[in-house]
Amino acid sequence: MDLVDVESVRVARGRGDLALAPGERVLAGGTWLYSEPQPGVRGLVDLTGLGWPALEPLPDGGLRVGATCTLERLATADPAAGGHPLFAPAVDALLGSWKIHRVATVGGNICLALPAGPMTSLFAGLGADALIWMPDGGERREPVAELVTGDRTTALAPGEVLRALEVPAAALRARSALRRISLAELGRSGAVVVATVDDAGFTATVTAATPRPHRLLFPGIPTAAELADAVDAIGEWFDDPHGAPDWRHAMARLLAEELREELAA
Ligand SMILES: Cc1cc2nc3c(=O)[nH]c(=O)nc-3n(C[C@H](O)[C@H](O)[C@H](O)COP(=O)(O)OP(=O)(O)OC[C@H]3O[C@@H](n4cnc5c(N)ncnc54)[C@H](O)[C@@H]3O)c2cc1C
């Protein structure tokens, strides 16, 4: 789609280029930005010129995923170079064609903050932190599960840019699994649950069924009743044409229980 109000497109080459003028918006893959009118957007600043590495192993065994890493790059990452078994199923949860996967970015997906954002599901589920560049030159970290605050809302302040996602080493080592469901076979996700289990306990992260991620933490494998009670206590269920709140609640319960049984085995 032509963005008729856009008068300039700058390619950022360094951090100094990220000082946004009034009306400027950062551009990543552009799969959403170019998909609908953007009233008030007068200029775009392309992040892909910054050359951020897609995947960087961290000294403590964790993994940093650059915000401009494409979904395709993430899904096809070699395990020896940081790939993880949940990356491909998470990317599959975005039911765009390969053309979308080739250019859509991890950071764009999280910053867009749709409840059915599969990168939010993945990185919140793995307990990742978002590394955020602030407009004053500083940086801060925030759990991905708290960065997305609701349907199309985030905790990013004006001018802040998501630089990377940092997955802790323990989460990479944990046993993990992902379940998703949608009303239609090729429909947008109605509920996505990611679960992990390690020495620290069991975690189930509910997304897509809810406006924002909900992480349910247990010191060990919970009983079915304990897990169901925790899901019920979430108390906020998303409502749109891709699923009614009561259905999403029931599906979150079901998927969480399936994951509990799988990871307890
Ligand atoms: C056919 C189709 C199916 C889709 N299905 C889904 C789906 O199931 N779930 C879903 O969530 N989305 C879906 N989308 C929407 C969109 O394609 C994805 O969310 C995609 O991941 C967005 O990434 P992008 O890099 O293209 O973001 P862009 O379109 O470039 O940007 C999206 C928003 O994020 C901001 N942004 C981007 N990167 C950063 C950054 N690093 N820091 C701060 N702000 C940033 C931009 O300013 C913009 O507001 C779909 C789109 C299409 C066309």
PDB file of C-alpha atoms and ligand atoms in Angstrom:
ATOM      1  CA  MET A   1       0.000   0.000   0.000  1.00  0.00           C
ATOM      2  CA  ASP A   2       1.227   3.499  -0.763  1.00  0.00           C
ATOM      3  CA  LEU A   3       1.640   5.558   2.395  1.00  0.00           C
ATOM      4  CA  VAL A   4       0.483   8.828   0.916  1.00  0.00           C
ATOM      5  CA  ASP A   5       1.609  11.095   3.773  1.00  0.00           C
ATOM      6  CA  VAL A   6       5.185   9.776   3.884  1.00  0.00           C
ATOM      7  CA  GLU A   7       7.636  12.352   2.564  1.00  0.00           C
ATOM      8  CA  SER A   8      10.965  10.748   3.527  1.00  0.00           C
ATOM      9  CA  VAL A   9      12.550   7.356   4.103  1.00  0.00           C
ATOM     10  CA  ARG A  10      15.925   7.287   5.894  1.00  0.00           C
ATOM     11  CA  VAL A  11      18.067   4.204   6.339  1.00  0.00           C
ATOM     12  CA  ALA A  12      19.587   4.219   9.836  1.00  0.00           C
ATOM     13  CA  ARG A  13      23.316   3.399   9.761  1.00  0.00           C
ATOM     14  CA  GLY A  14      24.135   4.190  13.387  1.00  0.00           C
ATOM     15  CA  ARG A  15      22.434   4.876  16.663  1.00  0.00           C
ATOM     16  CA  GLY A  16      22.487   8.631  16.046  1.00  0.00           C
ATOM     17  CA  ASP A  17      20.134   8.101  13.109  1.00  0.00           C
ATOM     18  CA  LEU A  18      17.432   6.843  15.490  1.00  0.00           C
ATOM     19  CA  ALA A  19      16.573  10.326  16.776  1.00  0.00           C
ATOM     20  CA  LEU A  20      13.069  10.526  15.329  1.00  0.00           C
ATOM     21  CA  ALA A  21      11.665  13.778  13.970  1.00  0.00           C
ATOM     22  CA  PRO A  22       7.963  14.507  14.579  1.00  0.00           C
ATOM     23  CA  GLY A  23       5.894  12.155  12.415  1.00  0.00           C
ATOM     24  CA  GLU A  24       8.746   9.679  11.851  1.00  0.00           C
ATOM     25  CA  ARG A  25       8.212   5.986  12.625  1.00  0.00           C
ATOM     26  CA  VAL A  26      10.743   3.162  12.619  1.00  0.00           C
ATOM     27  CA  LEU A  27      10.379   0.633   9.815  1.00  0.00           C
ATOM     28  CA  ALA A  28      11.474  -3.012  10.142  1.00  0.00           C
ATOM     29  CA  GLY A  29      10.057  -5.571   7.672  1.00  0.00           C
ATOM     30  CA  GLY A  30       7.171  -3.256   6.787  1.00  0.00           C
ATOM     31  CA  THR A  31       4.681  -6.135   6.503  1.00  0.00           C
ATOM     32  CA  TRP A  32       2.264  -4.356   8.796  1.00  0.00           C
ATOM     33  CA  LEU A  33       3.320  -0.735   8.229  1.00  0.00           C
ATOM     34  CA  TYR A  34       2.604  -1.038   4.500  1.00  0.00           C
ATOM     35  CA  SER A  35      -0.564  -3.089   5.007  1.00  0.00           C
ATOM     36  CA  GLU A  36      -2.891  -0.271   6.049  1.00  0.00           C
ATOM     37  CA  PRO A  37      -3.108   3.540   6.004  1.00  0.00           C
ATOM     38  CA  GLN A  38      -0.821   5.217   8.557  1.00  0.00           C
ATOM     39  CA  PRO A  39      -2.361   8.618   9.214  1.00  0.00           C
ATOM     40  CA  GLY A  40       0.120  11.057  10.695  1.00  0.00           C
ATOM     41  CA  VAL A  41       3.210   9.101   9.626  1.00  0.00           C
ATOM     42  CA  ARG A  42       5.357  11.563   7.626  1.00  0.00           C
ATOM     43  CA  GLY A  43       8.648   9.679   7.516  1.00  0.00           C
ATOM     44  CA  LEU A  44      10.128   6.201   7.941  1.00  0.00           C
ATOM     45  CA  VAL A  45      13.481   5.236   9.462  1.00  0.00           C
ATOM     46  CA  ASP A  46      14.614   1.844   8.234  1.00  0.00           C
ATOM     47  CA  LEU A  47      16.231  -0.226  11.001  1.00  0.00           C
ATOM     48  CA  THR A  48      17.580  -2.912   8.696  1.00  0.00           C
ATOM     49  CA  GLY A  49      20.558  -0.729   7.731  1.00  0.00           C
ATOM     50  CA  LEU A  50      21.927  -1.002  11.275  1.00  0.00           C
ATOM     51  CA  GLY A  51      23.339  -4.448  10.544  1.00  0.00           C
ATOM     52  CA  TRP A  52      22.320  -6.017  13.845  1.00  0.00           C
ATOM     53  CA  PRO A  53      23.377  -9.688  14.010  1.00  0.00           C
ATOM     54  CA  ALA A  54      20.416 -12.064  13.826  1.00  0.00           C
ATOM     55  CA  LEU A  55      21.603 -14.509  16.508  1.00  0.00           C
ATOM     56  CA  GLU A  56      24.463 -13.976  18.952  1.00  0.00           C
ATOM     57  CA  PRO A  57      25.399 -16.504  21.628  1.00  0.00           C
ATOM     58  CA  LEU A  58      25.998 -14.688  24.950  1.00  0.00           C
ATOM     59  CA  PRO A  59      28.999 -15.440  27.203  1.00  0.00           C
ATOM     60  CA  ASP A  60      26.719 -16.889  29.934  1.00  0.00           C
ATOM     61  CA  GLY A  61      25.172 -19.408  27.527  1.00  0.00           C
ATOM     62  CA  GLY A  62      22.149 -17.263  26.703  1.00  0.00           C
ATOM     63  CA  LEU A  63      21.148 -16.091  23.246  1.00  0.00           C
ATOM     64  CA  ARG A  64      20.614 -12.588  21.883  1.00  0.00           C
ATOM     65  CA  VAL A  65      18.244 -12.326  18.940  1.00  0.00           C
ATOM     66  CA  GLY A  66      18.480  -9.036  17.052  1.00  0.00           C
ATOM     67  CA  ALA A  67      15.171  -7.210  16.674  1.00  0.00           C
ATOM     68  CA  THR A  68      15.653  -7.126  12.900  1.00  0.00           C
ATOM     69  CA  CYS A  69      16.135 -10.910  12.675  1.00  0.00           C
ATOM     70  CA  THR A  70      13.546 -12.113  10.175  1.00  0.00           C
ATOM     71  CA  LEU A  71      11.078 -14.846  11.005  1.00  0.00           C
ATOM     72  CA  GLU A  72      12.565 -16.994   8.251  1.00  0.00           C
ATOM     73  CA  ARG A  73      16.092 -16.579   9.644  1.00  0.00           C
ATOM     74  CA  LEU A  74      14.868 -17.508  13.115  1.00  0.00           C
ATOM     75  CA  ALA A  75      12.944 -20.590  11.946  1.00  0.00           C
ATOM     76  CA  THR A  76      15.881 -21.947   9.960  1.00  0.00           C
ATOM     77  CA  ALA A  77      18.630 -21.236  12.516  1.00  0.00           C
ATOM     78  CA  ASP A  78      21.059 -24.109  12.939  1.00  0.00           C
ATOM     79  CA  PRO A  79      21.004 -25.493  16.509  1.00  0.00           C
ATOM     80  CA  ALA A  80      24.795 -25.120  16.559  1.00  0.00           C
ATOM     81  CA  ALA A  81      24.365 -21.395  15.924  1.00  0.00           C
ATOM     82  CA  GLY A  82      21.656 -20.741  18.480  1.00  0.00           C
ATOM     83  CA  GLY A  83      18.639 -22.396  16.869  1.00  0.00           C
ATOM     84  CA  HIS A  84      15.989 -23.726  19.252  1.00  0.00           C
ATOM     85  CA  PRO A  85      13.230 -26.346  18.736  1.00  0.00           C
ATOM     86  CA  LEU A  86      10.471 -23.801  19.462  1.00  0.00           C
ATOM     87  CA  PHE A  87      11.594 -21.276  16.838  1.00  0.00           C
ATOM     88  CA  ALA A  88      10.062 -22.996  13.790  1.00  0.00           C
ATOM     89  CA  PRO A  89       6.666 -23.795  15.371  1.00  0.00           C
ATOM     90  CA  ALA A  90       6.439 -20.229  16.679  1.00  0.00           C
ATOM     91  CA  VAL A  91       7.124 -18.820  13.217  1.00  0.00           C
ATOM     92  CA  ASP A  92       4.537 -21.233  11.766  1.00  0.00           C
ATOM     93  CA  ALA A  93       1.984 -19.672  14.104  1.00  0.00           C
ATOM     94  CA  LEU A  94       2.103 -16.534  11.942  1.00  0.00           C
ATOM     95  CA  LEU A  95       0.030 -17.777   9.060  1.00  0.00           C
ATOM     96  CA  GLY A  96       1.508 -15.514   6.429  1.00  0.00           C
ATOM     97  CA  SER A  97       3.158 -16.938   3.338  1.00  0.00           C
ATOM     98  CA  TRP A  98       6.899 -17.396   2.946  1.00  0.00           C
ATOM     99  CA  LYS A  99       6.919 -13.884   1.467  1.00  0.00           C
ATOM    100  CA  ILE A 100       5.863 -12.475   4.841  1.00  0.00           C
ATOM    101  CA  HIS A 101       8.198 -14.745   6.839  1.00  0.00           C
ATOM    102  CA  ARG A 102      11.111 -13.622   4.664  1.00  0.00           C
ATOM    103  CA  VAL A 103      10.847  -9.967   5.644  1.00  0.00           C
ATOM    104  CA  ALA A 104       8.780  -9.739   8.854  1.00  0.00           C
ATOM    105  CA  THR A 105      11.025  -9.246  11.865  1.00  0.00           C
ATOM    106  CA  VAL A 106      10.996 -10.559  15.403  1.00  0.00           C
ATOM    107  CA  GLY A 107      11.061  -6.998  16.782  1.00  0.00           C
ATOM    108  CA  GLY A 108       8.326  -5.749  14.467  1.00  0.00           C
ATOM    109  CA  ASN A 109       6.076  -8.567  15.593  1.00  0.00           C
ATOM    110  CA  ILE A 110       6.591  -7.839  19.285  1.00  0.00           C
ATOM    111  CA  CYS A 111       6.324  -4.045  18.910  1.00  0.00           C
ATOM    112  CA  LEU A 112       3.111  -4.355  16.904  1.00  0.00           C
ATOM    113  CA  ALA A 113       1.754  -6.156  19.985  1.00  0.00           C
ATOM    114  CA  LEU A 114      -1.137  -8.056  18.480  1.00  0.00           C
ATOM    115  CA  PRO A 115      -2.372 -10.608  21.036  1.00  0.00           C
ATOM    116  CA  ALA A 116      -1.679 -13.265  18.386  1.00  0.00           C
ATOM    117  CA  GLY A 117       1.908 -12.102  17.935  1.00  0.00           C
ATOM    118  CA  PRO A 118       3.842 -15.376  17.813  1.00  0.00           C
ATOM    119  CA  MET A 119       7.169 -13.753  18.687  1.00  0.00           C
ATOM    120  CA  THR A 120       5.560 -12.389  21.834  1.00  0.00           C
ATOM    121  CA  SER A 121       4.385 -15.927  22.625  1.00  0.00           C
ATOM    122  CA  LEU A 122       7.838 -17.362  21.995  1.00  0.00           C
ATOM    123  CA  PHE A 123       9.995 -14.857  23.816  1.00  0.00           C
ATOM    124  CA  ALA A 124       7.597 -14.317  26.711  1.00  0.00           C
ATOM    125  CA  GLY A 125       7.347 -18.108  26.972  1.00  0.00           C
ATOM    126  CA  LEU A 126      11.129 -18.437  27.181  1.00  0.00           C
ATOM    127  CA  GLY A 127      11.311 -15.723  29.837  1.00  0.00           C
ATOM    128  CA  ALA A 128      13.362 -13.450  27.557  1.00  0.00           C
ATOM    129  CA  ASP A 129      14.250  -9.848  28.300  1.00  0.00           C
ATOM    130  CA  ALA A 130      13.832  -7.076  25.765  1.00  0.00           C
ATOM    131  CA  LEU A 131      16.891  -4.860  25.354  1.00  0.00           C
ATOM    132  CA  ILE A 132      15.567  -1.374  24.634  1.00  0.00           C
ATOM    133  CA  TRP A 133      17.480   1.615  23.296  1.00  0.00           C
ATOM    134  CA  MET A 134      16.282   4.844  24.864  1.00  0.00           C
ATOM    135  CA  PRO A 135      16.286   8.151  22.963  1.00  0.00           C
ATOM    136  CA  ASP A 136      18.765   9.726  25.440  1.00  0.00           C
ATOM    137  CA  GLY A 137      21.421   7.172  24.457  1.00  0.00           C
ATOM    138  CA  GLY A 138      20.821   4.847  27.411  1.00  0.00           C
ATOM    139  CA  GLU A 139      19.413   1.365  27.359  1.00  0.00           C
ATOM    140  CA  ARG A 140      17.097  -0.605  29.596  1.00  0.00           C
ATOM    141  CA  ARG A 141      15.799  -4.146  29.915  1.00  0.00           C
ATOM    142  CA  GLU A 142      12.243  -5.314  30.415  1.00  0.00           C
ATOM    143  CA  PRO A 143      10.778  -8.841  30.384  1.00  0.00           C
ATOM    144  CA  VAL A 144       9.017  -9.432  27.060  1.00  0.00           C
ATOM    145  CA  ALA A 145       6.004 -10.621  29.053  1.00  0.00           C
ATOM    146  CA  GLU A 146       5.743  -7.107  30.487  1.00  0.00           C
ATOM    147  CA  LEU A 147       6.743  -5.184  27.373  1.00  0.00           C
ATOM    148  CA  VAL A 148       3.477  -6.126  25.665  1.00  0.00           C
ATOM    149  CA  THR A 149       0.813  -4.534  27.822  1.00  0.00           C
ATOM    150  CA  GLY A 150      -2.345  -5.165  25.778  1.00  0.00           C
ATOM    151  CA  ASP A 151      -3.898  -5.323  22.325  1.00  0.00           C
ATOM    152  CA  ARG A 152      -1.581  -3.101  20.236  1.00  0.00           C
ATOM    153  CA  THR A 153      -0.022  -1.463  23.310  1.00  0.00           C
ATOM    154  CA  THR A 154       3.499  -1.777  24.713  1.00  0.00           C
ATOM    155  CA  ALA A 155       5.594  -0.293  27.489  1.00  0.00           C
ATOM    156  CA  LEU A 156       7.873   1.372  24.917  1.00  0.00           C
ATOM    157  CA  ALA A 157       8.110   5.117  25.504  1.00  0.00           C
ATOM    158  CA  PRO A 158       8.085   7.473  22.500  1.00  0.00           C
ATOM    159  CA  GLY A 159      11.394   7.223  20.647  1.00  0.00           C
ATOM    160  CA  GLU A 160      12.423   3.940  22.241  1.00  0.00           C
ATOM    161  CA  VAL A 161      13.605   1.195  19.917  1.00  0.00           C
ATOM    162  CA  LEU A 162      13.650  -2.521  20.602  1.00  0.00           C
ATOM    163  CA  ARG A 163      17.254  -3.585  19.970  1.00  0.00           C
ATOM    164  CA  ALA A 164      17.194  -7.310  20.830  1.00  0.00           C
ATOM    165  CA  LEU A 165      15.667 -10.162  22.789  1.00  0.00           C
ATOM    166  CA  GLU A 166      17.871 -11.948  25.292  1.00  0.00           C
ATOM    167  CA  VAL A 167      16.943 -15.525  26.154  1.00  0.00           C
ATOM    168  CA  PRO A 168      18.474 -16.813  29.409  1.00  0.00           C
ATOM    169  CA  ALA A 169      20.691 -19.888  29.235  1.00  0.00           C
ATOM    170  CA  ALA A 170      18.405 -21.806  31.609  1.00  0.00           C
ATOM    171  CA  ALA A 171      15.430 -21.332  29.290  1.00  0.00           C
ATOM    172  CA  LEU A 172      17.434 -22.623  26.339  1.00  0.00           C
ATOM    173  CA  ARG A 173      18.365 -25.740  28.327  1.00  0.00           C
ATOM    174  CA  ALA A 174      14.854 -26.314  29.730  1.00  0.00           C
ATOM    175  CA  ARG A 175      12.509 -28.847  28.185  1.00  0.00           C
ATOM    176  CA  SER A 176       9.869 -26.845  26.376  1.00  0.00           C
ATOM    177  CA  ALA A 177       6.881 -27.185  24.098  1.00  0.00           C
ATOM    178  CA  LEU A 178       4.328 -24.980  22.344  1.00  0.00           C
ATOM    179  CA  ARG A 179       0.657 -25.552  21.542  1.00  0.00           C
ATOM    180  CA  ARG A 180      -1.585 -23.313  19.442  1.00  0.00           C
ATOM    181  CA  ILE A 181      -5.134 -23.428  18.184  1.00  0.00           C
ATOM    182  CA  SER A 182      -7.225 -21.298  15.879  1.00  0.00           C
ATOM    183  CA  LEU A 183     -10.904 -21.352  14.951  1.00  0.00           C
ATOM    184  CA  ALA A 184     -10.177 -21.894  11.253  1.00  0.00           C
ATOM    185  CA  GLU A 185      -7.523 -24.228   9.926  1.00  0.00           C
ATOM    186  CA  LEU A 186      -5.592 -21.301   8.452  1.00  0.00           C
ATOM    187  CA  GLY A 187      -6.865 -18.708  10.914  1.00  0.00           C
ATOM    188  CA  ARG A 188      -5.075 -16.390  13.311  1.00  0.00           C
ATOM    189  CA  SER A 189      -4.142 -17.961  16.651  1.00  0.00           C
ATOM    190  CA  GLY A 190      -6.933 -18.033  19.225  1.00  0.00           C
ATOM    191  CA  ALA A 191      -4.730 -19.386  21.991  1.00  0.00           C
ATOM    192  CA  VAL A 192      -1.011 -20.131  22.260  1.00  0.00           C
ATOM    193  CA  VAL A 193       0.618 -21.688  25.311  1.00  0.00           C
ATOM    194  CA  VAL A 194       4.366 -22.180  25.747  1.00  0.00           C
ATOM    195  CA  ALA A 195       5.566 -24.302  28.663  1.00  0.00           C
ATOM    196  CA  THR A 196       9.027 -24.968  30.042  1.00  0.00           C
ATOM    197  CA  VAL A 197      10.274 -27.217  32.807  1.00  0.00           C
ATOM    198  CA  ASP A 198      13.675 -27.265  34.476  1.00  0.00           C
ATOM    199  CA  ASP A 199      15.172 -27.466  37.962  1.00  0.00           C
ATOM    200  CA  ALA A 200      13.577 -24.118  38.845  1.00  0.00           C
ATOM    201  CA  GLY A 201      10.078 -25.393  38.098  1.00  0.00           C
ATOM    202  CA  PHE A 202       7.300 -25.359  35.534  1.00  0.00           C
ATOM    203  CA  THR A 203       6.153 -22.304  33.602  1.00  0.00           C
ATOM    204  CA  ALA A 204       3.152 -21.973  31.309  1.00  0.00           C
ATOM    205  CA  THR A 205       2.809 -18.743  29.354  1.00  0.00           C
ATOM    206  CA  VAL A 206      -0.600 -17.985  27.902  1.00  0.00           C
ATOM    207  CA  THR A 207      -0.845 -15.639  24.905  1.00  0.00           C
ATOM    208  CA  ALA A 208      -3.230 -14.953  21.997  1.00  0.00           C
ATOM    209  CA  ALA A 209      -6.175 -15.950  24.227  1.00  0.00           C
ATOM    210  CA  THR A 210      -5.440 -12.909  26.363  1.00  0.00           C
ATOM    211  CA  PRO A 211      -4.711  -9.264  25.463  1.00  0.00           C
ATOM    212  CA  ARG A 212      -1.214  -9.579  26.979  1.00  0.00           C
ATOM    213  CA  PRO A 213       1.045 -12.465  28.038  1.00  0.00           C
ATOM    214  CA  HIS A 214       0.374 -14.220  31.343  1.00  0.00           C
ATOM    215  CA  ARG A 215       3.157 -16.306  32.873  1.00  0.00           C
ATOM    216  CA  LEU A 216       2.074 -18.971  35.354  1.00  0.00           C
ATOM    217  CA  LEU A 217       4.996 -20.109  37.513  1.00  0.00           C
ATOM    218  CA  PHE A 218       5.151 -23.218  39.712  1.00  0.00           C
ATOM    219  CA  PRO A 219       8.056 -24.550  41.795  1.00  0.00           C
ATOM    220  CA  GLY A 220       7.518 -28.044  40.316  1.00  0.00           C
ATOM    221  CA  ILE A 221       5.080 -29.781  37.994  1.00  0.00           C
ATOM    222  CA  PRO A 222       1.625 -28.640  39.203  1.00  0.00           C
ATOM    223  CA  THR A 223      -1.346 -30.945  39.504  1.00  0.00           C
ATOM    224  CA  ALA A 224      -3.997 -30.649  36.812  1.00  0.00           C
ATOM    225  CA  ALA A 225      -6.248 -28.827  39.277  1.00  0.00           C
ATOM    226  CA  GLU A 226      -3.532 -26.366  40.324  1.00  0.00           C
ATOM    227  CA  LEU A 227      -2.786 -25.516  36.707  1.00  0.00           C
ATOM    228  CA  ALA A 228      -6.468 -25.153  35.798  1.00  0.00           C
ATOM    229  CA  ASP A 229      -7.000 -22.862  38.797  1.00  0.00           C
ATOM    230  CA  ALA A 230      -4.075 -20.684  37.716  1.00  0.00           C
ATOM    231  CA  VAL A 231      -5.434 -20.437  34.169  1.00  0.00           C
ATOM    232  CA  ASP A 232      -8.891 -19.564  35.501  1.00  0.00           C
ATOM    233  CA  ALA A 233      -7.346 -16.835  37.675  1.00  0.00           C
ATOM    234  CA  ILE A 234      -6.015 -15.001  34.581  1.00  0.00           C
ATOM    235  CA  GLY A 235      -9.454 -13.450  34.324  1.00  0.00           C
ATOM    236  CA  GLU A 236      -9.015 -11.473  31.067  1.00  0.00           C
ATOM    237  CA  TRP A 237      -9.809 -13.170  27.753  1.00  0.00           C
ATOM    238  CA  PHE A 238      -9.455 -11.531  24.381  1.00  0.00           C
ATOM    239  CA  ASP A 239     -12.528 -11.044  22.207  1.00  0.00           C
ATOM    240  CA  ASP A 240     -12.398 -10.582  18.445  1.00  0.00           C
ATOM    241  CA  PRO A 241     -13.626 -12.438  15.318  1.00  0.00           C
ATOM    242  CA  HIS A 242     -10.827 -15.005  15.804  1.00  0.00           C
ATOM    243  CA  GLY A 243     -12.384 -16.342  18.998  1.00  0.00           C
ATOM    244  CA  ALA A 244     -14.858 -15.619  21.778  1.00  0.00           C
ATOM    245  CA  PRO A 245     -13.529 -15.137  25.332  1.00  0.00           C
ATOM    246  CA  ASP A 246     -15.134 -18.314  26.744  1.00  0.00           C
ATOM    247  CA  TRP A 247     -13.686 -20.429  23.923  1.00  0.00           C
ATOM    248  CA  ARG A 248     -10.226 -18.892  24.360  1.00  0.00           C
ATOM    249  CA  HIS A 249     -10.387 -19.543  28.107  1.00  0.00           C
ATOM    250  CA  ALA A 250     -11.332 -23.191  27.517  1.00  0.00           C
ATOM    251  CA  MET A 251      -8.588 -23.609  24.914  1.00  0.00           C
ATOM    252  CA  ALA A 252      -5.934 -22.074  27.180  1.00  0.00           C
ATOM    253  CA  ARG A 253      -6.936 -24.550  29.880  1.00  0.00           C
ATOM    254  CA  LEU A 254      -6.808 -27.472  27.455  1.00  0.00           C
ATOM    255  CA  LEU A 255      -3.468 -26.536  25.867  1.00  0.00           C
ATOM    256  CA  ALA A 256      -1.847 -25.869  29.248  1.00  0.00           C
ATOM    257  CA  GLU A 257      -2.985 -29.263  30.517  1.00  0.00           C
ATOM    258  CA  GLU A 258      -1.673 -31.007  27.392  1.00  0.00           C
ATOM    259  CA  LEU A 259       1.692 -29.349  27.930  1.00  0.00           C
ATOM    260  CA  ARG A 260       1.715 -30.275  31.619  1.00  0.00           C
ATOM    261  CA  GLU A 261       1.136 -33.926  30.733  1.00  0.00           C
ATOM    262  CA  GLU A 262       3.758 -33.832  27.969  1.00  0.00           C
ATOM    263  CA  LEU A 263       6.468 -32.209  30.052  1.00  0.00           C
ATOM    264  CA  ALA A 264       5.713 -34.260  33.166  1.00  0.00           C
ATOM    265  CA  ALA A 265       6.226 -37.496  31.246  1.00  0.00           C
TER     266      ALA A 265
HETATM  267  C1  LIG B   1      -0.862 -12.197   5.621  1.00  0.00           C
HETATM  268  C2  LIG B   1      -0.446 -11.610   6.935  1.00  0.00           C
HETATM  269  C3  LIG B   1      -0.643 -12.355   8.092  1.00  0.00           C
HETATM  270  C4  LIG B   1      -0.259 -11.837   9.339  1.00  0.00           C
HETATM  271  N1  LIG B   1      -0.477 -12.595  10.453  1.00  0.00           N
HETATM  272  C5  LIG B   1      -0.101 -12.126  11.657  1.00  0.00           C
HETATM  273  C6  LIG B   1      -0.274 -12.903  12.830  1.00  0.00           C
HETATM  274  O1  LIG B   1      -0.809 -14.011  12.786  1.00  0.00           O
HETATM  275  N2  LIG B   1       0.143 -12.389  14.014  1.00  0.00           N
HETATM  276  C7  LIG B   1       0.744 -11.169  14.085  1.00  0.00           C
HETATM  277  O2  LIG B   1       1.151 -10.749  15.169  1.00  0.00           O
HETATM  278  N3  LIG B   1       0.920 -10.398  12.985  1.00  0.00           N
HETATM  279  C8  LIG B   1       0.508 -10.833  11.777  1.00  0.00           C
HETATM  280  N4  LIG B   1       0.688 -10.050  10.675  1.00  0.00           N
HETATM  281  C9  LIG B   1       1.174  -8.654  10.850  1.00  0.00           C
HETATM  282  C10 LIG B   1       2.696  -8.461  10.613  1.00  0.00           C
HETATM  283  O3  LIG B   1       3.061  -8.963   9.355  1.00  0.00           O
HETATM  284  C11 LIG B   1       3.577  -9.143  11.677  1.00  0.00           C
HETATM  285  O4  LIG B   1       3.185  -8.741  12.970  1.00  0.00           O
HETATM  286  C12 LIG B   1       5.062  -8.865  11.478  1.00  0.00           C
HETATM  287  O5  LIG B   1       5.829  -9.683  12.309  1.00  0.00           O
HETATM  288  C13 LIG B   1       5.450  -7.413  11.727  1.00  0.00           C
HETATM  289  O6  LIG B   1       6.851  -7.312  11.603  1.00  0.00           O
HETATM  290  P1  LIG B   1       7.540  -6.260  10.622  1.00  0.00           P
HETATM  291  O7  LIG B   1       9.006  -6.412  10.791  1.00  0.00           O
HETATM  292  O8  LIG B   1       7.035  -6.386   9.224  1.00  0.00           O
HETATM  293  O9  LIG B   1       7.042  -4.900  11.281  1.00  0.00           O
HETATM  294  P2  LIG B   1       6.747  -3.459  10.623  1.00  0.00           P
HETATM  295  O10 LIG B   1       5.507  -3.526   9.792  1.00  0.00           O
HETATM  296  O11 LIG B   1       7.979  -2.908   9.998  1.00  0.00           O
HETATM  297  O12 LIG B   1       6.474  -2.641  11.993  1.00  0.00           O
HETATM  298  C14 LIG B   1       5.404  -2.963  12.853  1.00  0.00           C
HETATM  299  C15 LIG B   1       5.329  -1.900  13.983  1.00  0.00           C
HETATM  300  O13 LIG B   1       6.396  -2.093  14.890  1.00  0.00           O
HETATM  301  C16 LIG B   1       7.237  -0.939  14.969  1.00  0.00           C
HETATM  302  N5  LIG B   1       8.608  -1.467  15.078  1.00  0.00           N
HETATM  303  C17 LIG B   1       9.188  -2.362  14.256  1.00  0.00           C
HETATM  304  N6  LIG B   1      10.391  -2.715  14.719  1.00  0.00           N
HETATM  305  C18 LIG B   1      10.601  -2.007  15.855  1.00  0.00           C
HETATM  306  C19 LIG B   1      11.682  -1.923  16.784  1.00  0.00           C
HETATM  307  N7  LIG B   1      12.784  -2.684  16.688  1.00  0.00           N
HETATM  308  N8  LIG B   1      11.565  -1.071  17.840  1.00  0.00           N
HETATM  309  C20 LIG B   1      10.434  -0.300  17.995  1.00  0.00           C
HETATM  310  N9  LIG B   1       9.379  -0.356  17.151  1.00  0.00           N
HETATM  311  C21 LIG B   1       9.470  -1.195  16.080  1.00  0.00           C
HETATM  312  C22 LIG B   1       6.955  -0.157  13.685  1.00  0.00           C
HETATM  313  O14 LIG B   1       7.194   1.243  13.845  1.00  0.00           O
HETATM  314  C23 LIG B   1       5.469  -0.463  13.485  1.00  0.00           C
HETATM  315  O15 LIG B   1       4.687   0.363  14.324  1.00  0.00           O
HETATM  316  C24 LIG B   1       0.318 -10.561   9.422  1.00  0.00           C
HETATM  317  C25 LIG B   1       0.522  -9.809   8.243  1.00  0.00           C
HETATM  318  C26 LIG B   1       0.144 -10.331   7.033  1.00  0.00           C
HETATM  319  C27 LIG B   1       0.367  -9.476   5.807  1.00  0.00           C
END
